[in-house]
PDB file of N, CA and C in Angstrom:
ATOM      1  N   MET X 694       0.846  -1.176   0.002  1.00 62.00           N
ATOM      2  CA  MET X 694      -0.008  -0.001   0.005  1.00 62.00           C
ATOM      3  C   MET X 694       0.915   1.246   0.007  1.00 62.00           C
ATOM      4  N   ALA X 695       0.583   2.124  -0.883  1.00 73.00           N
ATOM      5  CA  ALA X 695       1.363   3.382  -0.976  1.00 73.00           C
ATOM      6  C   ALA X 695       0.850   4.377   0.051  1.00 73.00           C
ATOM      7  N   TRP X 696       1.772   4.946   0.803  1.00 80.00           N
ATOM      8  CA  TRP X 696       1.400   5.942   1.816  1.00 80.00           C
ATOM      9  C   TRP X 696       1.300   7.315   1.181  1.00 80.00           C
ATOM     10  N   THR X 697       0.121   7.634   0.649  1.00 87.00           N
ATOM     11  CA  THR X 697      -0.161   8.912   0.063  1.00 87.00           C
ATOM     12  C   THR X 697      -0.932   9.706   1.085  1.00 87.00           C
ATOM     13  N   TRP X 698      -1.172  10.961   0.780  1.00 87.00           N
ATOM     14  CA  TRP X 698      -1.952  11.802   1.696  1.00 87.00           C
ATOM     15  C   TRP X 698      -3.376  11.286   1.892  1.00 87.00           C
ATOM     16  N   PRO X 699      -4.071  10.795   0.879  1.00 78.00           N
ATOM     17  CA  PRO X 699      -5.396  10.253   1.127  1.00 78.00           C
ATOM     18  C   PRO X 699      -5.373   9.046   2.068  1.00 78.00           C
ATOM     19  N   THR X 700      -4.364   8.185   1.876  1.00 79.00           N
ATOM     20  CA  THR X 700      -4.246   6.997   2.733  1.00 79.00           C
ATOM     21  C   THR X 700      -3.937   7.372   4.182  1.00 79.00           C
ATOM     22  N   ALA X 701      -3.040   8.319   4.350  1.00 87.00           N
ATOM     23  CA  ALA X 701      -2.667   8.774   5.716  1.00 87.00           C
ATOM     24  C   ALA X 701      -3.876   9.502   6.342  1.00 87.00           C
ATOM     25  N   SER X 702      -4.594  10.308   5.543  1.00 87.00           N
ATOM     26  CA  SER X 702      -5.748  10.995   6.152  1.00 87.00           C
ATOM     27  C   SER X 702      -6.840  10.042   6.554  1.00 87.00           C
ATOM     28  N   PHE X 703      -6.986   8.906   5.840  1.00 82.00           N
ATOM     29  CA  PHE X 703      -7.971   7.874   6.172  1.00 82.00           C
ATOM     30  C   PHE X 703      -7.666   7.329   7.560  1.00 82.00           C
ATOM     31  N   PHE X 704      -6.380   6.937   7.786  1.00 88.00           N
ATOM     32  CA  PHE X 704      -5.999   6.363   9.070  1.00 88.00           C
ATOM     33  C   PHE X 704      -6.023   7.380  10.220  1.00 88.00           C
ATOM     34  N   ILE X 705      -5.700   8.642   9.878  1.00 93.00           N
ATOM     35  CA  ILE X 705      -5.793   9.688  10.872  1.00 93.00           C
ATOM     36  C   ILE X 705      -7.240   9.930  11.262  1.00 93.00           C
ATOM     37  N   PHE X 706      -8.163   9.894  10.274  1.00 89.00           N
ATOM     38  CA  PHE X 706      -9.574  10.007  10.548  1.00 89.00           C
ATOM     39  C   PHE X 706     -10.047   8.910  11.518  1.00 89.00           C
ATOM     40  N   ILE X 707      -9.647   7.701  11.286  1.00 89.00           N
ATOM     41  CA  ILE X 707     -10.050   6.583  12.152  1.00 89.00           C
ATOM     42  C   ILE X 707      -9.511   6.820  13.603  1.00 89.00           C
ATOM     43  N   ALA X 708      -8.223   7.233  13.664  1.00 93.00           N
ATOM     44  CA  ALA X 708      -7.683   7.497  14.993  1.00 93.00           C
ATOM     45  C   ALA X 708      -8.418   8.609  15.700  1.00 93.00           C
ATOM     46  N   ILE X 709      -8.833   9.666  14.986  1.00 95.00           N
ATOM     47  CA  ILE X 709      -9.599  10.777  15.576  1.00 95.00           C
ATOM     48  C   ILE X 709     -10.937  10.245  16.028  1.00 95.00           C
ATOM     49  N   CYS X 710     -11.608   9.393  15.237  1.00 90.00           N
ATOM     50  CA  CYS X 710     -12.915   8.852  15.649  1.00 90.00           C
ATOM     51  C   CYS X 710     -12.785   8.060  16.915  1.00 90.00           C
ATOM     52  N   ILE X 711     -11.812   7.249  17.010  1.00 91.00           N
ATOM     53  CA  ILE X 711     -11.627   6.425  18.228  1.00 91.00           C
ATOM     54  C   ILE X 711     -11.297   7.287  19.434  1.00 91.00           C
ATOM     55  N   THR X 712     -10.475   8.335  19.259  1.00 94.00           N
ATOM     56  CA  THR X 712     -10.126   9.279  20.315  1.00 94.00           C
ATOM     57  C   THR X 712     -11.370  10.025  20.784  1.00 94.00           C
ATOM     58  N   VAL X 713     -12.144  10.518  19.836  1.00 92.00           N
ATOM     59  CA  VAL X 713     -13.387  11.272  20.188  1.00 92.00           C
ATOM     60  C   VAL X 713     -14.317  10.339  20.924  1.00 92.00           C
ATOM     61  N   MET X 714     -14.446   9.078  20.468  1.00 90.00           N
ATOM     62  CA  MET X 714     -15.339   8.137  21.132  1.00 90.00           C
ATOM     63  C   MET X 714     -14.824   7.821  22.586  1.00 90.00           C
ATOM     64  N   TYR X 715     -13.496   7.816  22.786  1.00 91.00           N
ATOM     65  CA  TYR X 715     -12.932   7.591  24.117  1.00 91.00           C
ATOM     66  C   TYR X 715     -13.344   8.728  25.069  1.00 91.00           C
ATOM     67  N   PHE X 716     -13.172   9.961  24.635  1.00 93.00           N
ATOM     68  CA  PHE X 716     -13.499  11.092  25.490  1.00 93.00           C
ATOM     69  C   PHE X 716     -15.013  11.207  25.690  1.00 93.00           C
ATOM     70  N   TRP X 717     -15.797  10.843  24.688  1.00 89.00           N
ATOM     71  CA  TRP X 717     -17.283  10.876  24.868  1.00 89.00           C
ATOM     72  C   TRP X 717     -17.706   9.840  25.871  1.00 89.00           C
ATOM     73  N   GLU X 718     -17.046   8.663  25.865  1.00 87.00           N
ATOM     74  CA  GLU X 718     -17.348   7.627  26.822  1.00 87.00           C
ATOM     75  C   GLU X 718     -16.916   8.046  28.223  1.00 87.00           C
ATOM     76  N   LYS X 719     -15.802   8.782  28.330  1.00 89.00           N
ATOM     77  CA  LYS X 719     -15.378   9.286  29.666  1.00 89.00           C
ATOM     78  C   LYS X 719     -16.366  10.290  30.197  1.00 89.00           C
ATOM     79  N   LYS X 720     -16.895  11.130  29.329  1.00 89.00           N
ATOM     80  CA  LYS X 720     -17.810  12.171  29.725  1.00 89.00           C
ATOM     81  C   LYS X 720     -19.187  11.632  30.126  1.00 89.00           C
ATOM     82  N   ASP X 721     -19.700  10.715  29.290  1.00 84.00           N
ATOM     83  CA  ASP X 721     -21.015  10.133  29.446  1.00 84.00           C
ATOM     84  C   ASP X 721     -20.940   8.628  29.323  1.00 84.00           C
ATOM     85  N   PRO X 722     -20.565   7.905  30.429  1.00 83.00           N
ATOM     86  CA  PRO X 722     -20.342   6.487  30.345  1.00 83.00           C
ATOM     87  C   PRO X 722     -21.598   5.663  30.016  1.00 83.00           C
ATOM     88  N   GLY X 723     -21.376   4.610  29.374  1.00 71.00           N
ATOM     89  CA  GLY X 723     -22.494   3.664  29.116  1.00 71.00           C
ATOM     90  C   GLY X 723     -23.068   3.794  27.754  1.00 71.00           C
ATOM     91  N   GLY X 724     -23.668   4.915  27.451  1.00 70.00           N
ATOM     92  CA  GLY X 724     -24.283   5.128  26.159  1.00 70.00           C
ATOM     93  C   GLY X 724     -25.506   4.319  25.897  1.00 70.00           C
ATOM     94  N   ARG X 725     -26.174   3.865  26.910  1.00 79.00           N
ATOM     95  CA  ARG X 725     -27.404   3.143  26.920  1.00 79.00           C
ATOM     96  C   ARG X 725     -27.621   2.363  25.599  1.00 79.00           C
ATOM     97  N   PRO X 726     -27.440   1.061  25.619  1.00 85.00           N
ATOM     98  CA  PRO X 726     -27.738   0.245  24.441  1.00 85.00           C
ATOM     99  C   PRO X 726     -29.177   0.439  24.014  1.00 85.00           C
ATOM    100  N   ARG X 727     -29.384   0.470  22.705  1.00 86.00           N
ATOM    101  CA  ARG X 727     -30.754   0.610  22.206  1.00 86.00           C
ATOM    102  C   ARG X 727     -31.001  -0.350  21.070  1.00 86.00           C
ATOM    103  N   LYS X 728     -32.254  -0.702  20.860  1.00 87.00           N
ATOM    104  CA  LYS X 728     -32.644  -1.653  19.865  1.00 87.00           C
ATOM    105  C   LYS X 728     -33.116  -0.854  18.633  1.00 87.00           C
ATOM    106  N   GLY X 729     -32.473  -1.086  17.487  1.00 85.00           N
ATOM    107  CA  GLY X 729     -32.835  -0.356  16.313  1.00 85.00           C
ATOM    108  C   GLY X 729     -33.467  -1.218  15.267  1.00 85.00           C
ATOM    109  N   VAL X 730     -33.177  -0.846  13.996  1.00 86.00           N
ATOM    110  CA  VAL X 730     -33.728  -1.515  12.853  1.00 86.00           C
ATOM    111  C   VAL X 730     -33.410  -2.984  12.775  1.00 86.00           C
ATOM    112  N   LEU X 731     -32.191  -3.306  13.150  1.00 79.00           N
ATOM    113  CA  LEU X 731     -31.713  -4.687  13.095  1.00 79.00           C
ATOM    114  C   LEU X 731     -32.207  -5.532  14.289  1.00 79.00           C
ATOM    115  N   THR X 732     -32.888  -4.913  15.229  1.00 86.00           N
ATOM    116  CA  THR X 732     -33.414  -5.550  16.444  1.00 86.00           C
ATOM    117  C   THR X 732     -32.247  -6.127  17.312  1.00 86.00           C
ATOM    118  N   LEU X 733     -31.077  -5.535  17.220  1.00 86.00           N
ATOM    119  CA  LEU X 733     -29.991  -5.893  18.069  1.00 86.00           C
ATOM    120  C   LEU X 733     -29.725  -4.739  19.018  1.00 86.00           C
ATOM    121  N   ASN X 734     -29.284  -5.042  20.248  1.00 89.00           N
ATOM    122  CA  ASN X 734     -28.872  -4.020  21.172  1.00 89.00           C
ATOM    123  C   ASN X 734     -27.479  -3.514  20.808  1.00 89.00           C
ATOM    124  N   THR X 735     -27.381  -2.232  20.450  1.00 88.00           N
ATOM    125  CA  THR X 735     -26.129  -1.694  20.020  1.00 88.00           C
ATOM    126  C   THR X 735     -25.788  -0.468  20.877  1.00 88.00           C
ATOM    127  N   THR X 736     -24.457  -0.260  21.151  1.00 87.00           N
ATOM    128  CA  THR X 736     -24.012   0.865  21.892  1.00 87.00           C
ATOM    129  C   THR X 736     -23.380   1.859  20.857  1.00 87.00           C
ATOM    130  N   ARG X 737     -22.897   2.972  21.366  1.00 87.00           N
ATOM    131  CA  ARG X 737     -22.220   3.959  20.462  1.00 87.00           C
ATOM    132  C   ARG X 737     -21.030   3.313  19.803  1.00 87.00           C
ATOM    133  N   GLY X 738     -20.223   2.567  20.566  1.00 87.00           N
ATOM    134  CA  GLY X 738     -19.078   1.929  19.982  1.00 87.00           C
ATOM    135  C   GLY X 738     -19.421   0.931  18.908  1.00 87.00           C
ATOM    136  N   ASP X 739     -20.491   0.185  19.110  1.00 89.00           N
ATOM    137  CA  ASP X 739     -20.928  -0.774  18.062  1.00 89.00           C
ATOM    138  C   ASP X 739     -21.296  -0.042  16.815  1.00 89.00           C
ATOM    139  N   ARG X 740     -22.071   1.066  16.957  1.00 90.00           N
ATOM    140  CA  ARG X 740     -22.513   1.814  15.828  1.00 90.00           C
ATOM    141  C   ARG X 740     -21.324   2.469  15.092  1.00 90.00           C
ATOM    142  N   LEU X 741     -20.305   2.899  15.856  1.00 90.00           N
ATOM    143  CA  LEU X 741     -19.112   3.453  15.200  1.00 90.00           C
ATOM    144  C   LEU X 741     -18.383   2.403  14.420  1.00 90.00           C
ATOM    145  N   PHE X 742     -18.257   1.214  14.997  1.00 92.00           N
ATOM    146  CA  PHE X 742     -17.601   0.119  14.326  1.00 92.00           C
ATOM    147  C   PHE X 742     -18.319  -0.271  13.036  1.00 92.00           C
ATOM    148  N   VAL X 743     -19.642  -0.377  13.101  1.00 92.00           N
ATOM    149  CA  VAL X 743     -20.442  -0.724  11.918  1.00 92.00           C
ATOM    150  C   VAL X 743     -20.304   0.361  10.828  1.00 92.00           C
ATOM    151  N   SER X 744     -20.318   1.620  11.221  1.00 93.00           N
ATOM    152  CA  SER X 744     -20.228   2.706  10.244  1.00 93.00           C
ATOM    153  C   SER X 744     -18.847   2.765   9.639  1.00 93.00           C
ATOM    154  N   LEU X 745     -17.736   2.574  10.402  1.00 92.00           N
ATOM    155  CA  LEU X 745     -16.417   2.599   9.794  1.00 92.00           C
ATOM    156  C   LEU X 745     -16.205   1.355   8.916  1.00 92.00           C
ATOM    157  N   LEU X 746     -16.661   0.204   9.321  1.00 93.00           N
ATOM    158  CA  LEU X 746     -16.522  -0.985   8.473  1.00 93.00           C
ATOM    159  C   LEU X 746     -17.380  -0.832   7.201  1.00 93.00           C
ATOM    160  N   SER X 747     -18.551  -0.290   7.303  1.00 95.00           N
ATOM    161  CA  SER X 747     -19.361  -0.088   6.109  1.00 95.00           C
ATOM    162  C   SER X 747     -18.696   0.945   5.192  1.00 95.00           C
ATOM    163  N   ALA X 748     -18.092   1.988   5.750  1.00 93.00           N
ATOM    164  CA  ALA X 748     -17.434   2.994   4.947  1.00 93.00           C
ATOM    165  C   ALA X 748     -16.279   2.365   4.134  1.00 93.00           C
ATOM    166  N   ALA X 749     -15.556   1.409   4.774  1.00 91.00           N
ATOM    167  CA  ALA X 749     -14.466   0.738   4.063  1.00 91.00           C
ATOM    168  C   ALA X 749     -15.014  -0.081   2.909  1.00 91.00           C
ATOM    169  N   PHE X 750     -16.101  -0.803   3.152  1.00 95.00           N
ATOM    170  CA  PHE X 750     -16.688  -1.607   2.086  1.00 95.00           C
ATOM    171  C   PHE X 750     -17.273  -0.740   0.978  1.00 95.00           C
ATOM    172  N   ILE X 751     -17.891   0.386   1.321  1.00 95.00           N
ATOM    173  CA  ILE X 751     -18.464   1.255   0.305  1.00 95.00           C
ATOM    174  C   ILE X 751     -17.345   1.802  -0.547  1.00 95.00           C
ATOM    175  N   HIS X 752     -16.237   2.196   0.047  1.00 92.00           N
ATOM    176  CA  HIS X 752     -15.110   2.723  -0.736  1.00 92.00           C
ATOM    177  C   HIS X 752     -14.450   1.682  -1.623  1.00 92.00           C
ATOM    178  N   LEU X 753     -14.317   0.456  -1.095  1.00 92.00           N
ATOM    179  CA  LEU X 753     -13.716  -0.608  -1.880  1.00 92.00           C
ATOM    180  C   LEU X 753     -14.637  -0.950  -3.052  1.00 92.00           C
ATOM    181  N   ALA X 754     -15.909  -1.033  -2.853  1.00 95.00           N
ATOM    182  CA  ALA X 754     -16.840  -1.310  -3.932  1.00 95.00           C
ATOM    183  C   ALA X 754     -16.826  -0.156  -4.933  1.00 95.00           C
ATOM    184  N   TRP X 755     -16.776   1.049  -4.489  1.00 94.00           N
ATOM    185  CA  TRP X 755     -16.703   2.188  -5.352  1.00 94.00           C
ATOM    186  C   TRP X 755     -15.479   2.160  -6.230  1.00 94.00           C
ATOM    187  N   LEU X 756     -14.330   1.814  -5.649  1.00 92.00           N
ATOM    188  CA  LEU X 756     -13.121   1.740  -6.418  1.00 92.00           C
ATOM    189  C   LEU X 756     -13.169   0.595  -7.405  1.00 92.00           C
ATOM    190  N   GLY X 757     -13.735  -0.503  -7.068  1.00 93.00           N
ATOM    191  CA  GLY X 757     -13.811  -1.660  -7.902  1.00 93.00           C
ATOM    192  C   GLY X 757     -14.815  -1.575  -9.014  1.00 93.00           C
ATOM    193  N   LEU X 758     -15.895  -0.850  -8.808  1.00 96.00           N
ATOM    194  CA  LEU X 758     -17.014  -0.903  -9.732  1.00 96.00           C
ATOM    195  C   LEU X 758     -17.170   0.353 -10.588  1.00 96.00           C
ATOM    196  N   THR X 759     -16.603   1.457 -10.183  1.00 93.00           N
ATOM    197  CA  THR X 759     -16.806   2.733 -10.913  1.00 93.00           C
ATOM    198  C   THR X 759     -15.458   3.442 -11.178  1.00 93.00           C
ATOM    199  N   ASP X 760     -15.524   4.392 -12.017  1.00 92.00           N
ATOM    200  CA  ASP X 760     -14.389   5.262 -12.231  1.00 92.00           C
ATOM    201  C   ASP X 760     -14.684   6.713 -11.821  1.00 92.00           C
ATOM    202  N   PHE X 761     -15.772   6.874 -11.127  1.00 92.00           N
ATOM    203  CA  PHE X 761     -16.154   8.220 -10.670  1.00 92.00           C
ATOM    204  C   PHE X 761     -15.265   8.693  -9.517  1.00 92.00           C
ATOM    205  N   ASN X 762     -15.440   9.968  -9.166  1.00 89.00           N
ATOM    206  CA  ASN X 762     -14.664  10.572  -8.106  1.00 89.00           C
ATOM    207  C   ASN X 762     -14.941   9.892  -6.772  1.00 89.00           C
ATOM    208  N   LEU X 763     -13.894   9.677  -5.985  1.00 87.00           N
ATOM    209  CA  LEU X 763     -14.020   8.947  -4.684  1.00 87.00           C
ATOM    210  C   LEU X 763     -14.750   9.792  -3.642  1.00 87.00           C
ATOM    211  N   TRP X 764     -14.805  11.093  -3.840  1.00 89.00           N
ATOM    212  CA  TRP X 764     -15.528  11.914  -2.860  1.00 89.00           C
ATOM    213  C   TRP X 764     -17.019  11.574  -2.810  1.00 89.00           C
ATOM    214  N   ILE X 765     -17.547  11.057  -3.917  1.00 93.00           N
ATOM    215  CA  ILE X 765     -18.953  10.663  -3.902  1.00 93.00           C
ATOM    216  C   ILE X 765     -19.113   9.456  -2.927  1.00 93.00           C
ATOM    217  N   ALA X 766     -18.190   8.558  -2.905  1.00 92.00           N
ATOM    218  CA  ALA X 766     -18.261   7.406  -2.005  1.00 92.00           C
ATOM    219  C   ALA X 766     -18.100   7.873  -0.593  1.00 92.00           C
ATOM    220  N   THR X 767     -17.293   8.901  -0.350  1.00 90.00           N
ATOM    221  CA  THR X 767     -17.135   9.470   1.010  1.00 90.00           C
ATOM    222  C   THR X 767     -18.426  10.116   1.443  1.00 90.00           C
ATOM    223  N   PHE X 768     -19.105  10.807   0.535  1.00 95.00           N
ATOM    224  CA  PHE X 768     -20.414  11.414   0.875  1.00 95.00           C
ATOM    225  C   PHE X 768     -21.443  10.354   1.196  1.00 95.00           C
ATOM    226  N   LEU X 769     -21.497   9.276   0.398  1.00 95.00           N
ATOM    227  CA  LEU X 769     -22.380   8.178   0.639  1.00 95.00           C
ATOM    228  C   LEU X 769     -22.115   7.474   1.995  1.00 95.00           C
ATOM    229  N   SER X 770     -20.833   7.330   2.296  1.00 94.00           N
ATOM    230  CA  SER X 770     -20.444   6.751   3.578  1.00 94.00           C
ATOM    231  C   SER X 770     -20.887   7.569   4.758  1.00 94.00           C
ATOM    232  N   SER X 771     -20.775   8.906   4.611  1.00 94.00           N
ATOM    233  CA  SER X 771     -21.173   9.820   5.659  1.00 94.00           C
ATOM    234  C   SER X 771     -22.659   9.736   5.884  1.00 94.00           C
ATOM    235  N   ILE X 772     -23.426   9.690   4.815  1.00 97.00           N
ATOM    236  CA  ILE X 772     -24.898   9.544   4.933  1.00 97.00           C
ATOM    237  C   ILE X 772     -25.231   8.226   5.594  1.00 97.00           C
ATOM    238  N   PHE X 773     -24.555   7.137   5.202  1.00 96.00           N
ATOM    239  CA  PHE X 773     -24.834   5.871   5.823  1.00 96.00           C
ATOM    240  C   PHE X 773     -24.454   5.852   7.307  1.00 96.00           C
ATOM    241  N   ALA X 774     -23.397   6.564   7.672  1.00 94.00           N
ATOM    242  CA  ALA X 774     -22.949   6.616   9.092  1.00 94.00           C
ATOM    243  C   ALA X 774     -24.012   7.359   9.902  1.00 94.00           C
ATOM    244  N   VAL X 775     -24.601   8.435   9.345  1.00 95.00           N
ATOM    245  CA  VAL X 775     -25.665   9.108  10.056  1.00 95.00           C
ATOM    246  C   VAL X 775     -26.856   8.210  10.214  1.00 95.00           C
ATOM    247  N   PHE X 776     -27.213   7.449   9.173  1.00 94.00           N
ATOM    248  CA  PHE X 776     -28.314   6.460   9.292  1.00 94.00           C
ATOM    249  C   PHE X 776     -28.018   5.444  10.377  1.00 94.00           C
ATOM    250  N   VAL X 777     -26.786   4.905  10.434  1.00 92.00           N
ATOM    251  CA  VAL X 777     -26.470   3.915  11.414  1.00 92.00           C
ATOM    252  C   VAL X 777     -26.538   4.485  12.817  1.00 92.00           C
ATOM    253  N   PHE X 778     -26.049   5.688  13.026  1.00 89.00           N
ATOM    254  CA  PHE X 778     -26.111   6.241  14.416  1.00 89.00           C
ATOM    255  C   PHE X 778     -27.509   6.629  14.806  1.00 89.00           C
ATOM    256  N   ARG X 779     -28.373   6.881  13.860  1.00 90.00           N
ATOM    257  CA  ARG X 779     -29.733   7.265  14.231  1.00 90.00           C
ATOM    258  C   ARG X 779     -30.693   6.088  14.388  1.00 90.00           C
ATOM    259  N   TYR X 780     -30.567   5.080  13.507  1.00 90.00           N
ATOM    260  CA  TYR X 780     -31.559   4.033  13.409  1.00 90.00           C
ATOM    261  C   TYR X 780     -31.133   2.624  13.737  1.00 90.00           C
ATOM    262  N   VAL X 781     -29.813   2.420  13.954  1.00 85.00           N
ATOM    263  CA  VAL X 781     -29.393   1.005  14.193  1.00 85.00           C
ATOM    264  C   VAL X 781     -29.073   0.899  15.678  1.00 85.00           C
TER     265      VAL X 781
END
C-alpha cells in the first residue's frame, strides 16, 4: 500500500474517531444500548464500528465498480454513518 496523503488521512480520521469516542465515553459512560432496525442491542461503539466498516466496504466497492470521483463514496459513507447512528 502506498502511503499517500489520502491513505494517511484515512487512518488519521479513524484515529480521531476512536479518540473522540474515548472522550465521549469518559464524559457520558455507558451510552445506553438501544434496539434499532436490526433488532440488536447496540451501543455507540458498536454503531461506530459498523459505520467505519461499512465505509471501508463502500469505498472498496466504489473503487472496484466505478471510475467516478471517490468523494462521492465518502459522501455516501457519511450519509450511511448518520443512518447507522440514528436508526441502528
